[in-house]
Amino acid sequence: MTVLVTGGAGFIGTNLVLTWLSDGFEKLVTLDKLTYAGNRRNLDGLSSEHHELVVGDIGDRELVACLFSQYRPRAIVNLAAESHVDRSIDGPGDFIETNVVGTFNLLEQTRRYFDSLGPQEAENFRFLHVSTDEVYGSLGPLEPAFTETTPYCPNSPYSASKAASDHLVRAYGHTYGLPTLTTNCSNNYGPYQFPEKLIPLMVLNGLAEKPLPVYGDGQQVRDWLFVTDHVRALKQVLENGEVGQTYNLGGEAEKSNLEVVSLVCTLLDELAPTGRPHANLIEHVRDRPGHDRRYAVNPGKARRTIGFAPSIIFEEGLKATVQWYLENRAWVASVQSGEYRNWIERQYGTLGSADKGRASR
Ligand code: NAD
Ligand code: TYD
């Protein structure tokens, strides 16, 4: 038995492959395009008996058809996506291409494969689509957390492209009877996260004693879930989720960005002291256009129905994350390539130099 994981060389995918295999899961085949966010080294050292990496695009119908006939997976976990909001604002095209058109092509090939299965295989087959809480839009300070029935109201090109893919997945379940499951999770953090996202960016900038760019007033709120709690929940959804259902996943750990960055600073003061408080490096910079103010997830349905129960509290998970980045300097150096430097330069300009650049204006 095999499970096909798309985007398995990215942040959540890597943690999923490593965690599921260490928990004794069956063979996994990763399909990953290895964009700037994917890293084949993350999956080095896994034996081909347990894992294979296929480099390619979820939108490549021929390749996907070949993978289906070669491996005959009993399930697909679809993590492949363009995932960074700021990049989606900078250039939305790739988000439409992968998240919308790519998911559509993957669904088309999956439908053909599903239709070819015998009754028993078809009964057991699942398509698990991994999505985000950002599809629900932005909450006011006192509004209740998102549930599975909250209307979609995506605000960024990223969340709009994810919402589109969620709708396609739903339609393929409803129209063609494809056995789909969808999860909408809050912000993940942990090892292997590409350092363009808030937490690893702050850890690495702090270590290099560079400015810590907080957008706007820093009072935007996110709910945080440690990545291994997310990937274990995905396994529970795959095994015990009800076909056609969606599940909200979150850590019930709402924090403002300023709180998160201040905690990172405190941890860096403890784990990598320089004699000066890292909090001195915090700089408020120009806000993200259309910045969602607050996300919060109600994971009650997943708790009641599949036994979802995160095991790592935020402060503990954040400390483990900072420690991981301290202990994995070679990984950090390998992802801080020319492409990464170009992005940082484009997004943050000359922040920290005499002219504070476009971000601070
Ligand atoms: P990531 O950007 O770290 O990884 C995405 C992976 O997909 C990369 O390895 C990339 O190479 C691969 N990929 C991109 N386009 C592809 C294509 N066309 N074909 C095949 N592979 C392709 O993202 P992540 O943080 O690991 O997120 C994984 C999924 O989980 C995404 O769908 C994202 O929307 C969702 N999600 C992420 C979070 C979070 O906080 N990171 C929260 C909720 C949901
Ligand atoms: P991010 O990690 O990009 O995730 P998302 O936008 O999907 O929630 O950002 C998390 C929060 O941190 C978001 O409110 C934007 C903010 N942020 C900053 O203040 N500064 C930064 O340099 C980055 C990357 C994010």
CSV table of C-alpha atoms and ligand atoms in Angstrom, one decimal:
chain,number,residue,atom,x,y,z
A,1,MET,CA,0.0,0.0,0.0
A,2,THR,CA,1.2,3.5,-0.9
A,3,VAL,CA,0.1,7.0,-0.2
A,4,LEU,CA,1.0,9.8,-2.6
A,5,VAL,CA,2.0,13.1,-0.9
A,6,THR,CA,2.2,16.2,-3.1
A,7,GLY,CA,4.4,19.0,-1.9
A,8,GLY,CA,6.2,16.5,0.4
A,9,ALA,CA,9.5,18.4,0.2
A,10,GLY,CA,8.1,21.7,1.6
A,11,PHE,CA,7.7,22.6,5.3
A,12,ILE,CA,4.5,20.7,6.3
A,13,GLY,CA,5.2,17.9,3.7
A,14,THR,CA,8.7,17.2,5.1
A,15,ASN,CA,7.3,17.0,8.6
A,16,LEU,CA,4.5,14.8,7.4
A,17,VAL,CA,6.8,12.4,5.6
A,18,LEU,CA,9.3,12.2,8.5
A,19,THR,CA,6.7,11.9,11.2
A,20,TRP,CA,4.4,9.4,9.5
A,21,LEU,CA,7.4,7.2,8.6
A,22,SER,CA,8.8,7.4,12.1
A,23,ASP,CA,5.3,6.4,13.4
A,24,GLY,CA,5.5,3.3,11.2
A,25,PHE,CA,3.3,4.4,8.3
A,26,GLU,CA,3.3,2.6,4.9
A,27,LYS,CA,5.3,3.6,1.9
A,28,LEU,CA,5.0,7.3,0.9
A,29,VAL,CA,5.7,8.7,-2.6
A,30,THR,CA,6.3,12.4,-2.7
A,31,LEU,CA,5.5,14.4,-5.9
A,32,ASP,CA,7.1,17.8,-5.6
A,33,LYS,CA,8.1,20.4,-8.2
A,34,LEU,CA,11.0,21.6,-5.9
A,35,THR,CA,10.2,25.3,-6.2
A,36,TYR,CA,12.2,27.6,-4.0
A,37,ALA,CA,10.2,26.3,-1.1
A,38,GLY,CA,10.9,22.6,-1.7
A,39,ASN,CA,14.2,21.0,-0.6
A,40,ARG,CA,15.2,17.5,-1.7
A,41,ARG,CA,17.8,17.4,1.1
A,42,ASN,CA,15.0,17.4,3.7
A,43,LEU,CA,14.1,13.9,2.6
A,44,ASP,CA,17.7,12.6,2.1
A,45,GLY,CA,18.5,9.4,3.9
A,46,LEU,CA,15.1,7.8,3.7
A,47,SER,CA,15.3,4.3,2.2
A,48,SER,CA,13.5,3.7,-1.1
A,49,GLU,CA,11.6,0.9,0.6
A,50,HIS,CA,9.8,3.6,2.6
A,51,HIS,CA,9.9,6.7,0.5
A,52,GLU,CA,10.4,7.9,-3.1
A,53,LEU,CA,10.7,11.4,-4.3
A,54,VAL,CA,9.4,12.2,-7.8
A,55,VAL,CA,10.3,15.7,-9.0
A,56,GLY,CA,7.4,17.1,-11.0
A,57,ASP,CA,4.3,19.2,-11.2
A,58,ILE,CA,0.8,18.3,-9.9
A,59,GLY,CA,-0.5,19.9,-13.1
A,60,ASP,CA,1.5,17.5,-15.3
A,61,ARG,CA,-1.4,15.1,-16.2
A,62,GLU,CA,0.8,12.6,-18.0
A,63,LEU,CA,3.2,12.3,-15.1
A,64,VAL,CA,0.4,12.0,-12.5
A,65,ALA,CA,-1.3,9.3,-14.6
A,66,CYS,CA,2.1,7.4,-14.7
A,67,LEU,CA,2.4,7.7,-10.9
A,68,PHE,CA,-1.1,6.3,-10.4
A,69,SER,CA,-0.5,3.3,-12.7
A,70,GLN,CA,3.0,2.7,-11.2
A,71,TYR,CA,2.2,3.0,-7.5
A,72,ARG,CA,-1.6,2.5,-7.3
A,73,PRO,CA,-1.9,4.7,-4.2
A,74,ARG,CA,-4.7,4.1,-1.7
A,75,ALA,CA,-4.8,7.8,-0.9
A,76,ILE,CA,-3.5,11.2,-1.9
A,77,VAL,CA,-2.5,14.0,0.5
A,78,ASN,CA,-2.5,17.2,-1.5
A,79,LEU,CA,-0.1,19.7,0.1
A,80,ALA,CA,1.5,21.1,-3.0
A,81,ALA,CA,0.9,24.8,-3.2
A,82,GLU,CA,2.3,28.2,-3.5
A,83,SER,CA,1.9,29.2,0.2
A,84,HIS,CA,3.3,32.7,1.0
A,85,VAL,CA,0.8,35.6,1.2
A,86,ASP,CA,3.4,38.3,0.5
A,87,ARG,CA,4.6,36.5,-2.6
A,88,SER,CA,1.0,36.2,-3.8
A,89,ILE,CA,0.7,40.0,-3.5
A,90,ASP,CA,3.9,40.4,-5.4
A,91,GLY,CA,3.0,38.0,-8.2
A,92,PRO,CA,-0.3,36.1,-8.0
A,93,GLY,CA,0.2,34.2,-11.3
A,94,ASP,CA,2.0,31.2,-9.9
A,95,PHE,CA,-0.7,30.9,-7.2
A,96,ILE,CA,-3.4,30.6,-9.8
A,97,GLU,CA,-1.3,28.2,-11.8
A,98,THR,CA,-0.5,25.7,-9.0
A,99,ASN,CA,-3.2,26.2,-6.5
A,100,VAL,CA,-6.1,26.4,-8.9
A,101,VAL,CA,-5.1,24.9,-12.2
A,102,GLY,CA,-2.7,22.4,-10.7
A,103,THR,CA,-5.3,21.2,-8.2
A,104,PHE,CA,-7.8,20.9,-11.0
A,105,ASN,CA,-5.5,18.8,-13.1
A,106,LEU,CA,-4.6,16.6,-10.2
A,107,LEU,CA,-8.3,16.1,-9.5
A,108,GLU,CA,-9.0,15.2,-13.1
A,109,GLN,CA,-6.3,12.5,-13.1
A,110,THR,CA,-7.5,11.3,-9.7
A,111,ARG,CA,-11.0,11.0,-11.0
A,112,ARG,CA,-9.8,8.8,-13.9
A,113,TYR,CA,-7.8,6.7,-11.6
A,114,PHE,CA,-10.6,6.4,-9.0
A,115,ASP,CA,-13.0,5.3,-11.8
A,116,SER,CA,-10.6,2.5,-12.7
A,117,LEU,CA,-10.5,1.0,-9.2
A,118,GLY,CA,-12.3,-2.2,-8.2
A,119,PRO,CA,-15.1,-1.8,-5.6
A,120,GLN,CA,-12.9,-2.6,-2.6
A,121,GLU,CA,-10.1,-0.3,-3.6
A,122,ALA,CA,-12.6,2.5,-4.5
A,123,GLU,CA,-14.3,2.0,-1.1
A,124,ASN,CA,-10.9,2.6,0.7
A,125,PHE,CA,-9.6,5.4,-1.6
A,126,ARG,CA,-9.3,9.0,-0.2
A,127,PHE,CA,-8.2,12.4,-1.5
A,128,LEU,CA,-7.2,14.6,1.4
A,129,HIS,CA,-6.8,18.2,0.5
A,130,VAL,CA,-4.8,20.4,2.9
A,131,SER,CA,-6.1,23.9,3.1
A,132,THR,CA,-5.9,27.0,5.3
A,133,ASP,CA,-8.1,29.0,7.7
A,134,GLU,CA,-7.3,32.0,5.6
A,135,VAL,CA,-10.1,31.1,3.2
A,136,TYR,CA,-12.6,32.4,5.8
A,137,GLY,CA,-11.2,35.9,5.8
A,138,SER,CA,-10.6,38.2,8.7
A,139,LEU,CA,-12.2,38.3,12.1
A,140,GLY,CA,-13.0,41.3,14.4
A,141,PRO,CA,-11.5,41.2,17.9
A,142,LEU,CA,-14.7,39.7,19.6
A,143,GLU,CA,-16.0,37.6,16.8
A,144,PRO,CA,-16.2,33.8,17.4
A,145,ALA,CA,-13.5,31.6,15.8
A,146,PHE,CA,-14.0,30.1,12.4
A,147,THR,CA,-16.1,26.9,12.2
A,148,GLU,CA,-16.6,24.6,9.2
A,149,THR,CA,-19.8,26.5,8.3
A,150,THR,CA,-18.2,30.0,8.4
A,151,PRO,CA,-18.7,31.5,4.8
A,152,TYR,CA,-15.6,31.7,2.7
A,153,CYS,CA,-14.3,35.3,2.3
A,154,PRO,CA,-10.7,35.1,1.1
A,155,ASN,CA,-8.9,38.5,1.0
A,156,SER,CA,-5.4,37.8,-0.5
A,157,PRO,CA,-4.5,36.2,-3.8
A,158,TYR,CA,-3.1,33.3,-1.8
A,159,SER,CA,-6.3,32.7,0.2
A,160,ALA,CA,-8.5,33.2,-2.9
A,161,SER,CA,-6.5,30.6,-4.8
A,162,LYS,CA,-6.8,28.1,-1.9
A,163,ALA,CA,-10.5,28.8,-1.6
A,164,ALA,CA,-10.9,28.1,-5.3
A,165,SER,CA,-9.1,24.8,-4.9
A,166,ASP,CA,-11.3,23.9,-1.9
A,167,HIS,CA,-14.4,24.5,-4.0
A,168,LEU,CA,-13.0,22.3,-6.8
A,169,VAL,CA,-12.3,19.5,-4.3
A,170,ARG,CA,-15.8,19.9,-2.9
A,171,ALA,CA,-17.4,19.8,-6.4
A,172,TYR,CA,-15.4,16.7,-7.4
A,173,GLY,CA,-16.8,15.0,-4.3
A,174,HIS,CA,-20.3,16.1,-4.9
A,175,THR,CA,-20.5,15.6,-8.6
A,176,TYR,CA,-18.2,12.7,-9.3
A,177,GLY,CA,-18.3,10.9,-6.0
A,178,LEU,CA,-14.6,11.3,-5.4
A,179,PRO,CA,-14.0,10.4,-1.7
A,180,THR,CA,-12.6,13.8,-0.6
A,181,LEU,CA,-11.6,15.2,2.8
A,182,THR,CA,-10.6,18.8,3.4
A,183,THR,CA,-8.8,20.3,6.3
A,184,ASN,CA,-8.5,24.1,7.1
A,185,CYS,CA,-5.6,24.7,9.4
A,186,SER,CA,-4.3,27.7,11.2
A,187,ASN,CA,-0.6,29.0,11.0
A,188,ASN,CA,1.9,26.2,11.4
A,189,TYR,CA,5.4,26.6,12.9
A,190,GLY,CA,8.3,24.3,13.6
A,191,PRO,CA,11.4,22.8,11.9
A,192,TYR,CA,12.0,23.1,8.2
A,193,GLN,CA,9.9,26.2,7.6
A,194,PHE,CA,11.2,28.4,4.9
A,195,PRO,CA,12.6,31.6,6.4
A,196,GLU,CA,10.2,33.9,4.6
A,197,LYS,CA,7.4,33.2,7.1
A,198,LEU,CA,7.1,35.2,10.3
A,199,ILE,CA,8.7,32.9,12.9
A,200,PRO,CA,11.8,31.6,11.0
A,201,LEU,CA,12.4,35.0,9.5
A,202,MET,CA,12.5,36.5,13.0
A,203,VAL,CA,14.7,33.8,14.4
A,204,LEU,CA,17.2,34.0,11.6
A,205,ASN,CA,17.2,37.8,11.4
A,206,GLY,CA,17.6,37.9,15.2
A,207,LEU,CA,20.6,35.5,15.1
A,208,ALA,CA,22.2,37.7,12.5
A,209,GLU,CA,21.4,40.8,14.5
A,210,LYS,CA,19.4,42.2,11.6
A,211,PRO,CA,16.1,44.2,12.0
A,212,LEU,CA,12.9,42.3,12.9
A,213,PRO,CA,10.3,43.8,10.5
A,214,VAL,CA,6.9,43.9,12.1
A,215,TYR,CA,4.2,44.9,9.7
A,216,GLY,CA,2.0,47.9,10.8
A,217,ASP,CA,1.2,48.0,14.5
A,218,GLY,CA,1.9,44.2,15.0
A,219,GLN,CA,-1.5,43.7,16.6
A,220,GLN,CA,-2.7,41.3,13.9
A,221,VAL,CA,-3.6,38.0,15.5
A,222,ARG,CA,-2.9,34.4,14.2
A,223,ASP,CA,-3.7,31.1,15.8
A,224,TRP,CA,-0.6,28.8,15.9
A,225,LEU,CA,-0.3,25.0,15.7
A,226,PHE,CA,3.0,23.1,16.0
A,227,VAL,CA,3.6,21.3,12.7
A,228,THR,CA,3.9,17.8,14.1
A,229,ASP,CA,0.5,18.2,15.8
A,230,HIS,CA,-0.9,19.2,12.4
A,231,VAL,CA,0.6,16.3,10.5
A,232,ARG,CA,-0.6,13.8,13.1
A,233,ALA,CA,-4.1,15.3,12.8
A,234,LEU,CA,-3.9,14.8,9.0
A,235,LYS,CA,-3.3,11.2,9.6
A,236,GLN,CA,-6.3,11.0,11.9
A,237,VAL,CA,-8.5,12.7,9.3
A,238,LEU,CA,-7.2,10.4,6.6
A,239,GLU,CA,-7.9,7.3,8.7
A,240,ASN,CA,-11.1,8.3,10.5
A,241,GLY,CA,-12.5,11.3,8.7
A,242,GLU,CA,-15.9,11.1,7.1
A,243,VAL,CA,-15.9,11.3,3.3
A,244,GLY,CA,-17.1,14.7,2.0
A,245,GLN,CA,-16.4,16.4,5.3
A,246,THR,CA,-14.1,19.4,6.1
A,247,TYR,CA,-12.3,19.7,9.4
A,248,ASN,CA,-10.9,22.9,11.0
A,249,LEU,CA,-7.5,22.4,12.7
A,250,GLY,CA,-5.9,24.8,15.1
A,251,GLY,CA,-3.9,25.2,18.3
A,252,GLU,CA,-6.3,27.5,20.1
A,253,ALA,CA,-3.2,29.6,20.7
A,254,GLU,CA,-4.1,33.1,19.5
A,255,LYS,CA,-1.2,35.5,19.6
A,256,SER,CA,-0.6,39.0,18.2
A,257,ASN,CA,2.4,39.2,15.9
A,258,LEU,CA,4.2,41.5,18.4
A,259,GLU,CA,3.7,38.9,21.1
A,260,VAL,CA,5.2,36.2,18.9
A,261,VAL,CA,8.2,38.3,17.9
A,262,SER,CA,8.8,39.4,21.5
A,263,LEU,CA,8.7,35.7,22.6
A,264,VAL,CA,11.2,34.8,19.9
A,265,CYS,CA,13.4,37.7,21.2
A,266,THR,CA,13.2,36.4,24.8
A,267,LEU,CA,14.2,32.9,23.6
A,268,LEU,CA,17.1,34.2,21.5
A,269,ASP,CA,18.3,36.2,24.6
A,270,GLU,CA,18.3,32.9,26.5
A,271,LEU,CA,19.6,30.5,23.8
A,272,ALA,CA,21.9,32.8,21.8
A,273,PRO,CA,22.8,35.7,24.0
A,274,THR,CA,24.7,38.7,22.5
A,275,GLY,CA,24.7,40.9,25.5
A,276,ARG,CA,22.0,43.2,24.0
A,277,PRO,CA,18.2,42.4,24.1
A,278,HIS,CA,17.1,41.1,20.7
A,279,ALA,CA,13.9,43.1,21.2
A,280,ASN,CA,15.9,46.2,20.3
A,281,LEU,CA,16.0,44.9,16.8
A,282,ILE,CA,12.2,45.2,16.3
A,283,GLU,CA,11.2,47.7,13.6
A,284,HIS,CA,7.6,48.6,12.6
A,285,VAL,CA,7.5,48.7,8.8
A,286,ARG,CA,4.9,49.4,6.2
A,287,ASP,CA,1.8,47.2,6.6
A,288,ARG,CA,1.0,44.3,4.2
A,289,PRO,CA,-1.7,45.5,1.7
A,290,GLY,CA,-5.1,44.1,2.6
A,291,HIS,CA,-3.6,42.5,5.8
A,292,ASP,CA,-6.1,40.2,7.6
A,293,ARG,CA,-6.5,41.4,11.2
A,294,ARG,CA,-7.3,38.2,13.0
A,295,TYR,CA,-7.6,34.5,12.4
A,296,ALA,CA,-9.0,32.1,15.0
A,297,VAL,CA,-10.0,28.5,14.5
A,298,ASN,CA,-12.6,26.4,16.4
A,299,PRO,CA,-11.3,22.8,16.2
A,300,GLY,CA,-14.3,21.4,18.1
A,301,LYS,CA,-15.6,19.2,15.3
A,302,ALA,CA,-12.1,17.6,14.7
A,303,ARG,CA,-11.8,17.1,18.5
A,304,ARG,CA,-15.2,15.4,18.8
A,305,THR,CA,-15.1,13.3,15.7
A,306,ILE,CA,-11.5,12.3,15.0
A,307,GLY,CA,-10.0,12.8,18.4
A,308,PHE,CA,-7.8,15.8,17.5
A,309,ALA,CA,-5.8,16.9,20.5
A,310,PRO,CA,-2.7,19.0,20.0
A,311,SER,CA,0.1,18.0,22.3
A,312,ILE,CA,2.5,20.9,22.2
A,313,ILE,CA,1.8,24.3,23.8
A,314,PHE,CA,3.0,27.4,22.0
A,315,GLU,CA,5.8,28.4,24.3
A,316,GLU,CA,7.2,24.9,24.3
A,317,GLY,CA,6.9,24.5,20.5
A,318,LEU,CA,8.5,27.9,19.9
A,319,LYS,CA,11.5,27.0,22.0
A,320,ALA,CA,12.0,23.7,20.2
A,321,THR,CA,11.7,25.7,16.9
A,322,VAL,CA,14.3,28.2,17.9
A,323,GLN,CA,16.6,25.4,19.0
A,324,TRP,CA,16.1,23.6,15.7
A,325,TYR,CA,17.2,26.6,13.7
A,326,LEU,CA,20.2,27.0,16.0
A,327,GLU,CA,21.2,23.4,15.5
A,328,ASN,CA,20.7,23.3,11.8
A,329,ARG,CA,22.8,26.1,10.4
A,330,ALA,CA,23.8,24.1,7.3
A,331,TRP,CA,20.1,23.7,6.4
A,332,VAL,CA,19.6,27.4,6.9
A,333,ALA,CA,22.7,28.3,4.8
A,334,SER,CA,21.4,25.9,2.0
A,335,VAL,CA,18.0,27.6,1.7
A,336,GLN,CA,19.4,31.2,1.9
A,337,SER,CA,20.3,31.0,-1.7
A,338,GLY,CA,20.4,33.8,-4.3
A,339,GLU,CA,16.6,33.5,-4.8
A,340,TYR,CA,16.0,33.9,-1.1
A,341,ARG,CA,18.3,37.0,-1.0
A,342,ASN,CA,16.4,38.5,-4.0
A,343,TRP,CA,13.1,38.1,-2.2
A,344,ILE,CA,14.3,39.6,1.0
A,345,GLU,CA,15.8,42.5,-0.9
A,346,ARG,CA,12.6,43.0,-2.9
A,347,GLN,CA,10.3,42.7,0.1
A,348,TYR,CA,12.2,44.6,2.8
A,349,GLY,CA,14.5,46.9,0.7
A,350,THR,CA,17.4,48.3,2.6
A,351,LEU,CA,15.8,47.9,6.0
A,352,GLY,CA,18.3,48.5,8.7
A,353,SER,CA,20.7,50.6,6.6
A,354,ALA,CA,20.9,54.4,6.9
A,355,ASP,CA,18.0,54.8,4.5
A,356,LYS,CA,15.4,52.5,6.0
A,357,GLY,CA,14.0,51.6,2.5
A,358,ARG,CA,10.4,51.2,1.2
A,359,ALA,CA,9.2,48.8,3.9
A,360,SER,CA,9.4,51.5,6.7
A,361,ARG,CA,7.8,54.3,4.9
B,1,NAD,P1,5.6,25.2,1.4
B,1,NAD,O1,5.6,26.4,0.5
B,1,NAD,O2,6.7,25.1,2.5
B,1,NAD,O3,5.7,23.9,0.5
B,1,NAD,C1,5.0,23.7,-0.6
B,1,NAD,C2,5.6,22.6,-1.4
B,1,NAD,O4,4.9,22.4,-2.6
B,1,NAD,C3,7.1,22.8,-1.8
B,1,NAD,O5,7.9,21.7,-1.6
B,1,NAD,C4,7.0,23.1,-3.3
B,1,NAD,O6,8.1,22.7,-4.0
B,1,NAD,C5,5.8,22.2,-3.7
B,1,NAD,N1,5.1,22.7,-4.9
B,1,NAD,C6,4.7,24.0,-5.2
B,1,NAD,N2,4.1,24.0,-6.4
B,1,NAD,C7,4.1,22.7,-6.9
B,1,NAD,C8,3.5,22.1,-8.0
B,1,NAD,N3,2.9,22.8,-9.0
B,1,NAD,N4,3.6,20.7,-8.1
B,1,NAD,C9,4.2,20.0,-7.2
B,1,NAD,N5,4.8,20.5,-6.0
B,1,NAD,C10,4.7,21.9,-5.9
B,1,NAD,O7,4.2,25.2,2.1
B,1,NAD,P2,3.7,24.5,3.5
B,1,NAD,O8,3.8,25.6,4.5
B,1,NAD,O9,4.4,23.3,3.7
B,1,NAD,O10,2.2,24.3,3.1
B,1,NAD,C11,1.7,23.0,2.6
B,1,NAD,C12,0.2,23.1,2.4
B,1,NAD,O11,-0.5,23.4,3.6
B,1,NAD,C13,-0.2,24.2,1.4
B,1,NAD,O12,-1.3,23.8,0.6
B,1,NAD,C14,-0.7,25.3,2.3
B,1,NAD,O13,-1.7,26.1,1.7
B,1,NAD,C15,-1.3,24.5,3.5
B,1,NAD,N6,-1.3,25.2,4.8
B,1,NAD,C16,-0.1,25.8,5.3
B,1,NAD,C17,-0.1,26.4,6.5
B,1,NAD,C18,1.1,27.0,7.1
B,1,NAD,O14,1.0,27.7,8.1
B,1,NAD,N7,2.3,26.8,6.6
B,1,NAD,C19,-1.3,26.4,7.3
B,1,NAD,C20,-2.5,25.9,6.7
B,1,NAD,C21,-2.4,25.2,5.5
B,2,TYD,P1,3.1,34.8,7.6
B,2,TYD,O1,4.1,33.9,8.3
B,2,TYD,O2,3.5,35.3,6.2
B,2,TYD,O3,1.8,33.9,7.6
B,2,TYD,P2,0.3,34.4,7.1
B,2,TYD,O4,0.4,35.7,6.4
B,2,TYD,O5,-0.1,33.3,6.2
B,2,TYD,O6,-0.5,34.4,8.4
B,2,TYD,O7,2.8,36.0,8.5
B,2,TYD,C1,2.2,35.8,9.8
B,2,TYD,C2,1.9,37.2,10.4
B,2,TYD,O8,3.1,37.9,10.5
B,2,TYD,C3,1.1,38.0,9.4
B,2,TYD,O9,0.1,38.8,10.1
B,2,TYD,C4,2.1,38.9,8.7
B,2,TYD,C5,3.1,39.1,9.8
B,2,TYD,N1,4.5,39.4,9.3
B,2,TYD,C6,5.2,40.5,9.8
B,2,TYD,O10,4.7,41.3,10.6
B,2,TYD,N2,6.5,40.7,9.3
B,2,TYD,C7,7.1,39.8,8.4
B,2,TYD,O11,8.2,40.1,8.0
B,2,TYD,C8,6.3,38.7,8.0
B,2,TYD,C9,6.9,37.7,7.0
B,2,TYD,C10,5.0,38.5,8.5
